[in-house]
Tab-separated table of C-alpha atoms in Angstrom:
chain	number	residue	atom	x	y	z
A	222	MET	CA	128.500	111.698	75.949
A	223	ASP	CA	129.291	113.299	79.267
A	224	GLU	CA	131.585	116.100	80.288
A	225	SER	CA	134.667	113.947	80.282
A	226	LEU	CA	133.911	112.932	76.654
A	227	ALA	CA	133.037	109.429	77.715
A	228	LEU	CA	130.565	107.905	75.287
A	229	GLN	CA	127.688	105.798	76.506
A	230	PRO	CA	127.869	102.590	74.382
A	231	LYS	CA	125.087	101.091	72.539
A	232	GLU	CA	126.025	97.558	73.429
A	233	MET	CA	126.379	96.047	76.916
A	234	TYR	CA	129.503	94.114	77.823
A	235	TRP	CA	131.449	93.089	80.925
A	236	SER	CA	134.598	94.853	81.928
A	237	VAL	CA	137.810	93.258	83.327
A	238	LEU	CA	136.660	94.245	86.816
A	239	GLY	CA	133.525	92.251	86.327
A	240	MET	CA	131.297	95.345	86.269
A	241	MET	CA	128.738	95.908	83.429
A	242	ASN	CA	129.335	99.297	81.892
A	243	ASN	CA	126.329	101.692	81.319
A	244	PRO	CA	124.840	100.994	77.845
A	245	TRP	CA	121.841	102.554	76.272
A	246	TYR	CA	118.651	102.345	78.257
A	247	ARG	CA	116.031	100.686	75.937
A	248	VAL	CA	112.335	100.930	76.409
A	249	VAL	CA	110.016	98.730	74.278
A	250	ILE	CA	107.086	100.404	72.734
A	251	HIS	CA	103.859	98.311	72.230
A	252	HIS	CA	101.265	99.572	69.791
A	253	GLU	CA	97.923	98.534	71.467
A	254	GLY	CA	95.062	99.885	69.355
A	255	ASP	CA	95.003	103.680	69.683
A	256	THR	CA	97.453	103.683	72.619
A	257	LEU	CA	101.132	103.089	73.159
A	258	ARG	CA	102.483	101.106	76.012
A	259	PHE	CA	106.125	101.609	77.258
A	260	GLU	CA	107.775	98.531	78.642
A	261	HIS	CA	110.956	99.187	80.823
A	262	PRO	CA	113.784	96.609	81.048
A	263	THR	CA	112.885	95.751	84.639
A	264	GLN	CA	110.346	96.435	87.305
A	265	PRO	CA	111.065	98.554	90.438
A	266	THR	CA	112.093	96.856	93.723
A	267	LEU	CA	111.782	93.155	93.763
A	268	ASN	CA	108.820	92.839	91.350
A	269	SER	CA	109.084	90.568	88.361
A	270	GLY	CA	108.451	91.756	84.899
A	271	GLY	CA	110.119	94.049	82.231
A	272	TRP	CA	111.202	93.199	78.740
A	273	MET	CA	114.556	91.743	79.752
A	274	GLU	CA	112.803	89.066	81.863
A	275	ARG	CA	110.337	88.431	78.888
A	276	VAL	CA	113.289	87.975	76.455
A	277	LYS	CA	115.036	85.517	78.654
A	278	LYS	CA	112.038	83.453	79.195
A	279	GLU	CA	111.500	83.298	75.477
A	280	GLY	CA	115.126	82.023	74.957
A	281	GLY	CA	116.562	85.308	73.679
A	282	ASN	CA	120.188	86.168	74.237
A	283	LEU	CA	120.529	89.718	75.770
A	284	ALA	CA	124.177	89.950	74.768
A	285	ASN	CA	123.878	88.843	71.231
A	286	GLY	CA	124.363	92.422	69.911
A	287	PHE	CA	120.647	92.739	69.068
A	288	TRP	CA	119.282	93.241	72.605
A	289	GLY	CA	117.786	89.827	72.571
A	290	GLU	CA	116.051	90.186	69.286
A	291	LYS	CA	116.279	87.244	66.860
A	292	ILE	CA	119.238	87.433	64.586
A	293	PRO	CA	118.371	86.976	60.971
A	294	GLY	CA	119.243	83.374	59.811
A	295	ALA	CA	119.865	82.263	63.392
A	296	GLU	CA	118.443	79.002	64.709
A	297	GLU	CA	115.387	79.236	66.995
A	298	ALA	CA	116.425	78.671	70.594
A	299	VAL	CA	114.617	75.806	72.287
A	300	VAL	CA	113.337	76.988	75.735
A	301	GLU	CA	113.071	74.198	78.232
A	302	LYS	CA	110.874	75.031	81.199
A	303	GLU	CA	112.428	74.232	84.475
A	304	ALA	CA	110.462	71.558	86.419
A	305	VAL	CA	108.957	72.698	89.597
A	306	LYS	CA	110.860	70.868	92.453
A	307	GLU	CA	108.926	69.545	95.319
A	308	ILE	CA	110.628	70.357	98.634
A	309	CYS	CA	110.949	67.357	100.885
A	310	MET	CA	110.271	68.457	104.585
A	311	VAL	CA	110.684	65.062	106.219
A	312	ASP	CA	113.554	62.813	107.090
A	313	ASP	CA	112.848	59.416	105.584
A	314	LYS	CA	114.954	57.708	108.319
A	315	VAL	CA	112.618	58.898	111.018
A	316	THR	CA	109.869	56.250	111.576
A	317	ARG	CA	108.753	57.294	115.091
A	318	LEU	CA	104.923	57.468	115.686
A	319	ILE	CA	103.922	60.218	118.056
A	320	THR	CA	100.716	59.955	120.180
A	321	PHE	CA	98.450	62.852	121.068
A	322	GLU	CA	99.538	62.517	124.752
A	323	GLU	CA	103.199	62.880	123.741
A	324	LEU	CA	102.501	65.945	121.779
A	325	ARG	CA	100.605	67.558	124.636
A	326	GLU	CA	103.685	67.144	126.814
A	327	HIS	CA	105.494	69.676	124.453
A	328	GLU	CA	102.816	72.448	124.178
A	329	GLY	CA	104.660	74.743	126.575
A	330	GLU	CA	107.658	77.114	126.225
A	331	GLU	CA	110.285	74.352	126.870
A	332	GLU	CA	110.986	71.904	124.103
A	333	PRO	CA	108.060	73.013	121.921
A	334	TRP	CA	106.805	70.576	119.294
A	335	PHE	CA	104.454	71.538	116.360
A	336	VAL	CA	102.737	69.807	113.446
A	337	VAL	CA	102.951	70.412	109.735
A	338	ASN	CA	101.128	68.066	107.300
A	339	GLY	CA	100.875	65.492	110.044
A	340	GLN	CA	104.543	65.435	110.722
A	341	VAL	CA	106.021	66.562	114.076
A	342	TYR	CA	108.867	68.819	114.397
A	343	ASP	CA	110.950	69.989	117.315
A	344	GLY	CA	110.991	73.829	117.510
A	345	THR	CA	113.555	74.146	120.373
A	346	PRO	CA	116.549	74.926	118.260
A	347	PHE	CA	114.557	77.871	116.770
A	348	LEU	CA	113.698	79.499	120.129
A	349	GLU	CA	116.883	81.669	120.103
A	350	GLY	CA	117.383	82.641	116.542
A	351	HIS	CA	114.029	82.577	114.831
A	352	PRO	CA	113.207	85.859	112.986
A	353	GLY	CA	109.738	85.978	114.502
A	354	GLY	CA	110.961	85.537	117.905
A	355	ALA	CA	110.422	82.748	120.433
A	356	ALA	CA	106.760	83.668	120.626
A	357	SER	CA	106.091	82.450	117.117
A	358	ILE	CA	107.509	79.021	118.140
A	359	THR	CA	105.813	78.667	121.494
A	360	GLY	CA	102.569	79.854	119.993
A	361	ALA	CA	102.781	76.952	117.643
A	362	ALA	CA	103.662	74.408	120.322
A	363	GLY	CA	101.279	71.430	120.382
A	364	GLN	CA	99.363	72.855	117.440
A	365	ASP	CA	98.726	71.946	113.817
A	366	VAL	CA	100.187	74.954	112.066
A	367	THR	CA	100.187	73.651	108.474
A	368	ASP	CA	98.395	76.550	106.904
A	369	GLU	CA	100.417	79.307	108.518
A	370	PHE	CA	103.730	77.518	108.165
A	371	LEU	CA	103.389	76.926	104.349
A	372	ALA	CA	101.944	80.336	103.776
A	373	ILE	CA	104.735	82.355	105.347
A	374	HIS	CA	107.937	80.497	105.238
A	375	SER	CA	110.456	80.581	102.337
A	376	GLU	CA	111.580	77.647	100.272
A	377	ASN	CA	114.934	77.773	102.128
A	378	ALA	CA	113.043	77.472	105.532
A	379	LYS	CA	111.191	74.556	104.253
A	380	ALA	CA	114.187	72.690	102.976
A	381	MET	CA	115.663	72.967	106.443
A	382	MET	CA	112.795	71.048	108.114
A	383	PRO	CA	114.176	67.445	107.729
A	384	THR	CA	116.795	68.360	110.241
A	385	TYR	CA	114.045	69.059	112.946
A	386	HIS	CA	111.764	66.184	111.930
A	387	ILE	CA	111.128	63.824	114.897
A	388	GLY	CA	108.130	61.753	113.931
A	389	THR	CA	104.677	61.325	112.404
A	390	LEU	CA	101.510	61.994	114.265
A	391	THR	CA	99.296	58.832	114.577
A	392	PRO	CA	95.935	59.027	112.823
A	393	SER	CA	93.991	59.017	116.097
A	394	ALA	CA	96.422	61.758	117.461
A	395	LEU	CA	95.719	63.853	114.343
A	396	ALA	CA	91.930	63.537	114.766
A	397	ALA	CA	92.207	64.343	118.578
A	398	LEU	CA	94.268	67.508	117.720
A	399	LYS	CA	91.769	68.731	115.138
A	400	SER	CA	88.842	68.276	117.526
A	401	SER	CA	90.627	69.820	120.578
A	402	SER	CA	91.326	73.114	118.676
A	403	ASN	CA	87.486	73.737	118.580
A	404	SER	CA	86.527	72.515	122.132
A	405	ASN	CA	88.267	74.901	124.423
A	406	ALA	CA	85.329	77.153	125.738
A	407	THR	CA	87.703	79.694	127.360
A	408	LEU	CA	89.597	80.444	124.169
A	409	ASN	CA	86.463	80.680	122.132
A	410	ASP	CA	84.646	82.962	124.605
A	411	PRO	CA	83.738	86.108	122.783
A	412	ASN	CA	83.524	88.016	126.078
A	413	ARG	CA	87.102	87.468	126.971
A	414	PRO	CA	88.923	90.789	127.847
A	415	ILE	CA	91.858	90.154	125.336
A	416	PHE	CA	91.294	89.655	121.623
A	417	LEU	CA	94.478	88.211	120.364
A	418	GLN	CA	95.409	84.589	121.178
A	419	PRO	CA	98.705	83.002	120.410
A	420	LYS	CA	97.501	79.466	119.712
A	421	THR	CA	93.879	80.228	118.272
A	422	TRP	CA	92.546	82.247	115.440
A	423	SER	CA	90.069	84.999	116.497
A	424	SER	CA	87.641	86.671	114.139
A	425	ALA	CA	87.027	90.413	113.770
A	426	THR	CA	84.671	92.165	111.403
A	427	LEU	CA	85.810	94.526	108.687
A	428	THR	CA	83.839	97.722	109.169
A	429	SER	CA	85.538	100.361	106.971
A	430	LYS	CA	88.424	101.071	104.545
A	431	GLU	CA	90.096	104.465	104.698
A	432	SER	CA	92.273	105.442	101.615
A	433	ILE	CA	95.281	107.478	102.653
A	434	SER	CA	97.282	107.211	99.347
A	435	PRO	CA	96.511	105.955	95.891
A	436	ASP	CA	97.759	102.379	96.814
A	437	THR	CA	97.428	102.325	100.732
A	438	LYS	CA	94.450	101.985	102.947
A	439	ILE	CA	93.749	101.693	106.682
A	440	PHE	CA	91.403	98.727	107.315
A	441	HIS	CA	89.170	99.133	110.459
A	442	PHE	CA	87.994	95.984	112.233
A	443	THR	CA	85.496	95.582	115.033
A	444	LEU	CA	86.395	93.187	117.892
A	445	SER	CA	84.188	90.836	119.770
A	446	HIS	CA	82.934	93.556	122.168
A	447	PRO	CA	83.553	97.275	122.685
A	448	ALA	CA	85.646	96.908	125.907
A	449	GLN	CA	87.961	94.268	124.444
A	450	PHE	CA	91.760	95.049	124.264
A	451	ILE	CA	93.741	93.989	121.255
A	452	GLY	CA	96.515	92.510	123.426
A	453	LEU	CA	99.448	93.351	121.267
A	454	PRO	CA	102.637	94.608	123.061
A	455	VAL	CA	104.464	97.569	121.434
A	456	GLY	CA	106.890	96.380	118.639
A	457	GLN	CA	105.187	93.051	117.954
A	458	HIS	CA	102.894	92.040	115.058
A	459	LEU	CA	100.076	89.690	114.382
A	460	MET	CA	99.065	87.155	111.714
A	461	MET	CA	96.029	87.910	109.401
A	462	ARG	CA	94.175	85.053	107.671
A	463	LEU	CA	91.851	85.255	104.642
A	464	PRO	CA	90.311	82.628	102.378
A	465	ASP	CA	92.061	82.474	98.947
A	466	PRO	CA	89.566	83.818	96.382
A	467	SER	CA	91.107	81.480	93.758
A	468	LYS	CA	91.203	78.414	96.027
A	469	PRO	CA	88.301	78.614	98.506
A	470	THR	CA	89.684	75.628	100.410
A	471	GLU	CA	93.027	77.284	101.022
A	472	SER	CA	93.925	80.354	103.095
A	473	ILE	CA	96.251	83.352	102.697
A	474	ILE	CA	98.284	84.324	105.705
A	475	ARG	CA	100.466	87.347	106.229
A	476	ALA	CA	102.018	89.224	109.209
A	477	TYR	CA	101.093	92.871	109.799
A	478	THR	CA	101.825	95.451	112.520
A	479	PRO	CA	98.613	97.377	113.418
A	480	ILE	CA	98.747	101.088	113.938
A	481	SER	CA	96.187	100.909	116.735
A	482	ASP	CA	97.313	102.031	120.216
A	483	SER	CA	96.946	98.729	122.087
A	484	THR	CA	97.264	100.426	125.415
A	485	SER	CA	94.158	102.598	124.984
A	486	GLU	CA	92.120	101.585	122.146
A	487	ARG	CA	89.366	99.094	122.791
A	488	GLY	CA	86.938	97.230	120.628
A	489	THR	CA	88.651	98.208	117.306
A	490	LEU	CA	91.748	97.272	115.276
A	491	ARG	CA	93.357	99.400	112.618
A	492	VAL	CA	95.828	97.916	110.103
A	493	LEU	CA	97.507	99.971	107.382
A	494	VAL	CA	98.125	98.007	104.168
A	495	LYS	CA	99.811	98.875	101.025
A	496	ILE	CA	97.909	97.307	98.177
A	497	TYR	CA	100.046	95.729	95.413
A	498	TYR	CA	97.728	95.890	92.471
A	499	ALA	CA	97.952	93.509	89.466
A	500	SER	CA	98.852	94.954	86.007
A	501	PRO	CA	98.185	92.337	83.359
A	502	ALA	CA	99.715	94.568	80.668
A	503	GLU	CA	103.027	94.600	82.459
A	504	ASP	CA	102.711	90.918	83.629
A	505	ILE	CA	102.633	91.879	87.257
A	506	LYS	CA	100.329	89.675	89.392
A	507	GLY	CA	100.161	91.903	92.324
A	508	GLY	CA	99.911	90.999	95.990
A	509	GLN	CA	97.703	87.951	96.744
A	510	MET	CA	96.864	88.999	100.285
A	511	THR	CA	96.549	92.747	99.713
A	512	GLN	CA	94.256	92.443	96.735
A	513	ALA	CA	92.181	89.884	98.465
A	514	LEU	CA	91.860	92.175	101.503
A	515	ASP	CA	91.062	95.123	99.309
A	516	ALA	CA	88.242	93.231	97.509
A	517	LEU	CA	86.663	91.921	100.772
A	518	PRO	CA	83.211	93.353	101.348
A	519	LEU	CA	82.506	95.288	104.528
A	520	GLY	CA	80.796	93.120	107.184
A	521	LYS	CA	83.032	90.064	106.393
A	522	ALA	CA	84.954	88.355	109.050
A	523	VAL	CA	88.904	88.191	109.143
A	524	ASP	CA	90.967	85.861	111.247
A	525	PHE	CA	93.769	87.045	113.446
A	526	LYS	CA	96.420	85.356	115.650
A	527	GLY	CA	99.271	86.719	117.805
A	528	PRO	CA	101.143	88.324	119.108
A	529	VAL	CA	104.291	87.414	117.214
A	530	GLY	CA	107.713	88.902	117.222
A	531	LYS	CA	111.098	88.948	119.096
A	532	PHE	CA	111.022	92.587	120.039
A	533	VAL	CA	108.918	94.360	122.733
A	534	TYR	CA	109.270	97.947	123.952
A	535	GLN	CA	108.224	97.990	127.550
A	536	GLY	CA	108.661	101.680	128.097
A	537	ARG	CA	111.208	104.211	129.454
A	538	GLY	CA	114.232	102.826	127.532
A	539	VAL	CA	113.545	99.210	128.534
A	540	CYS	CA	113.005	96.653	125.699
A	541	SER	CA	113.048	92.927	125.441
A	542	VAL	CA	114.771	91.035	122.578
A	543	ASN	CA	113.881	87.212	122.516
A	544	GLY	CA	112.969	87.418	126.087
A	545	ARG	CA	116.112	89.177	127.211
A	546	GLU	CA	115.748	92.635	128.780
A	547	ARG	CA	117.843	95.574	127.525
A	548	LYS	CA	118.155	99.133	128.321
A	549	VAL	CA	118.621	101.774	125.599
A	550	LYS	CA	119.021	105.553	125.525
A	551	ARG	CA	118.586	106.087	121.857
A	552	PHE	CA	116.631	104.461	118.992
A	553	VAL	CA	117.561	104.987	115.338
A	554	MET	CA	114.638	103.821	113.305
A	555	ILE	CA	115.075	103.310	109.482
A	556	CYS	CA	112.049	102.536	107.360
A	557	ALA	CA	110.533	102.833	103.938
A	558	GLY	CA	106.990	102.575	102.489
A	559	SER	CA	104.642	100.511	104.714
A	560	GLY	CA	107.580	99.496	106.859
A	561	VAL	CA	106.762	102.553	108.800
A	562	THR	CA	104.113	100.693	110.832
A	563	PRO	CA	106.325	99.033	113.556
A	564	ILE	CA	108.463	102.163	113.639
A	565	TYR	CA	105.259	104.234	114.196
A	566	GLN	CA	104.205	102.078	117.216
A	567	VAL	CA	107.596	102.360	119.028
A	568	LEU	CA	107.948	106.090	118.323
A	569	ARG	CA	104.407	106.617	119.627
A	570	ALA	CA	105.250	104.741	122.873
A	571	VAL	CA	108.329	106.829	123.427
A	572	ALA	CA	106.977	110.165	122.336
A	573	VAL	CA	103.786	110.321	124.404
A	574	ASP	CA	105.509	109.524	127.625
A	575	ASP	CA	107.146	112.696	128.983
A	576	GLN	CA	108.836	110.498	131.662
A	577	ASP	CA	110.509	108.427	128.859
A	578	GLY	CA	113.985	110.101	128.273
A	579	THR	CA	114.675	107.838	125.289
A	580	GLU	CA	115.854	109.739	122.205
A	581	CYS	CA	114.572	108.828	118.702
A	582	LEU	CA	115.762	109.392	115.152
A	583	VAL	CA	113.547	108.173	112.317
A	584	LEU	CA	114.937	108.038	108.694
A	585	ASP	CA	111.998	107.459	106.396
A	586	GLY	CA	112.889	106.854	102.645
A	587	ASN	CA	110.327	107.067	99.799
A	588	ARG	CA	110.207	107.991	96.074
A	589	VAL	CA	107.958	110.956	96.160
A	590	GLU	CA	106.303	113.069	98.910
A	591	GLY	CA	102.848	111.304	98.331
A	592	ASP	CA	104.386	107.977	99.174
A	593	ILE	CA	105.168	109.036	102.718
A	594	LEU	CA	102.717	107.201	104.908
A	595	MET	CA	101.409	108.653	108.194
A	596	LYS	CA	103.532	111.708	107.762
A	597	ARG	CA	101.068	113.966	109.661
A	598	GLU	CA	100.822	111.623	112.543
A	599	LEU	CA	104.709	111.130	112.740
A	600	ASP	CA	105.150	115.052	112.656
A	601	GLU	CA	102.601	115.566	115.301
A	602	MET	CA	104.312	112.880	117.554
A	603	VAL	CA	107.662	114.408	117.164
A	604	GLU	CA	106.387	117.957	117.730
A	605	GLY	CA	104.631	116.891	120.959
A	606	ALA	CA	107.506	114.887	122.459
A	607	ARG	CA	109.173	116.686	125.453
A	608	PRO	CA	111.720	117.977	125.834
A	609	GLU	CA	111.674	119.534	122.547
A	610	GLY	CA	113.991	117.752	120.201
A	611	ARG	CA	114.054	114.408	121.901
A	612	CYS	CA	112.383	112.732	118.991
A	613	ARG	CA	113.165	113.667	115.390
A	614	VAL	CA	112.048	112.397	112.025
A	615	LYS	CA	113.893	112.983	108.663
A	616	TYR	CA	112.312	112.191	105.227
A	617	THR	CA	114.346	111.526	102.206
A	618	LEU	CA	113.043	111.285	98.635
A	619	SER	CA	114.597	109.661	95.534
A	620	ARG	CA	112.450	111.670	93.223
A	621	PRO	CA	111.805	114.885	95.011
A	622	SER	CA	109.963	117.893	93.641
A	623	GLU	CA	111.616	121.284	93.342
A	624	GLU	CA	109.685	122.529	96.373
A	625	TRP	CA	110.829	119.561	98.583
A	626	LYS	CA	112.796	120.836	101.719
A	627	GLY	CA	113.768	117.469	103.154
A	628	LEU	CA	116.616	115.227	102.477
A	629	ARG	CA	117.221	114.193	98.863
A	630	GLY	CA	118.426	110.768	97.465
A	631	ARG	CA	118.086	107.167	98.480
A	632	LEU	CA	118.844	105.666	101.836
A	633	ASP	CA	122.450	104.708	101.014
A	634	ARG	CA	125.826	104.333	102.511
A	635	SER	CA	126.741	107.945	102.375
A	636	MET	CA	123.406	109.015	103.917
A	637	LEU	CA	123.523	106.356	106.729
A	638	LYS	CA	127.254	107.308	107.452
A	639	ARG	CA	126.257	110.965	107.691
A	640	GLU	CA	123.160	110.452	109.822
A	641	LEU	CA	124.232	107.606	112.028
A	642	GLY	CA	127.952	107.545	112.025
A	643	GLY	CA	129.809	104.801	113.937
A	644	PRO	CA	128.288	102.534	116.557
A	645	ASP	CA	127.633	103.456	120.206
A	646	LEU	CA	130.499	101.682	121.980
A	647	ARG	CA	128.496	101.772	125.266
A	648	GLY	CA	125.787	99.764	123.625
A	649	GLU	CA	123.003	102.238	124.483
A	650	THR	CA	121.857	102.815	120.868
A	651	MET	CA	119.624	100.353	118.955
A	652	VAL	CA	118.787	100.472	115.274
A	653	LEU	CA	115.267	99.398	114.333
A	654	LEU	CA	114.826	98.476	110.619
A	655	CYS	CA	111.789	97.730	108.563
A	656	GLY	CA	111.200	97.929	104.814
A	657	PRO	CA	111.658	96.006	101.526
A	658	GLU	CA	114.187	93.111	101.571
A	659	GLY	CA	116.605	95.015	99.376
A	660	LEU	CA	116.716	98.041	101.752
A	661	GLN	CA	117.129	95.747	104.735
A	662	ALA	CA	120.063	93.884	103.233
A	663	MET	CA	121.722	97.114	102.174
A	664	VAL	CA	121.359	98.813	105.533
A	665	GLN	CA	122.602	95.749	107.455
A	666	GLU	CA	125.647	95.496	105.208
A	667	VAL	CA	126.417	99.217	105.585
A	668	LEU	CA	125.965	99.296	109.351
A	669	LYS	CA	128.241	96.169	109.654
A	670	GLY	CA	130.933	97.979	107.580
A	671	LEU	CA	130.623	100.956	109.844
A	672	GLY	CA	131.273	98.753	112.874
A	673	TRP	CA	127.773	98.145	114.300
A	674	LYS	CA	127.207	94.919	115.990
A	675	ASP	CA	124.436	92.461	114.980
A	676	GLU	CA	122.804	92.684	118.396
A	677	ASP	CA	122.431	96.458	118.045
A	678	VAL	CA	120.440	96.162	114.784
A	679	LEU	CA	116.968	94.630	114.789
A	680	VAL	CA	115.039	93.879	111.718
A	681	PHE	CA	111.177	93.696	112.136
């Protein structure tokens, strides 16, 4: 009961306004040998698990007045498992056969075609609005990108593919495409000056792992030779590929933004990765890629491809979005957790150049102080930027300690309204956003409500 004598009810029910009131918060206690395990209703962020999900999977009714527990005398619920639906990515009406020569005519930046599972798709409609930018499409042009497409695209994206299906690659064309990917001596030359290649995977050797928090590490890779540049523009990311430990014939592919300074570092590549560990007791599978990378022995090779992304910071207030140049005078950068990596890259490019008059405000949200990644490096960048005060970083914690002197609370509407306010009507301010999907959706919705235009908000 609170100060207004409102009683927190035991049962959950839906009000007339369609809002669930705040019932008792129940934690399930499991007796496991000499220990007790506490199971919460749900898991944090977007992770699956928790006793509510378990009860629903077992056919329990969470609103039956018994918190999903079986009611004495009630009939057992029959739980039917939903069949896994196979997503069709082809248009059955398309019967065109495409030769290797035809595919080669579309390996450039205009009218790019790409191949997935032997089927040919026209990527031209994606050049403007693809989340990964036009580079992700042109980099796939004329290539068989089956592994990376299936690994990184959502079910919704796969379901859209029949619209862009234009034909099937002939068997001879498929064989020629496979052999051509390994025959280009220039692309496979280990002495080339630039490591990353947009159409070809390049291998680097894992040389060390540096722990910077209980669940985050910086992975250090050695490139082909000490003088080799990474070749990653500021604000872009790369693709990383590892063999799947559970399925040796398949690969795991994910996108990451390195923390290396591509303008000055040579021969090495540093990637900050948050490890999502499995927890069988809580039915949490963990991150497939991050756990595989964490378990990889030193000395093993890892494949990279890139650069990918629609945003590039060219320096001194000039940036490029989907190939279109834009001038900004102020960046507002919003991030959480490992979403700090692209923010870190752009902030570093702005802060180290005393001739760059661009202002920066970073809002970094986390749970506790130990979760703030790269804090020392961020603080040093801000302190070293000239003139003083040109770059600022503000940290906010949802579970701060009593000694915490920064902002308190989540990155929510009130905080965004207070720190950002309304949009820059002159169009000289740009918001850069990176973090969990839930945070991204919330920030975009709030900023839209405050009057910010879509073109002024960029999501990495």
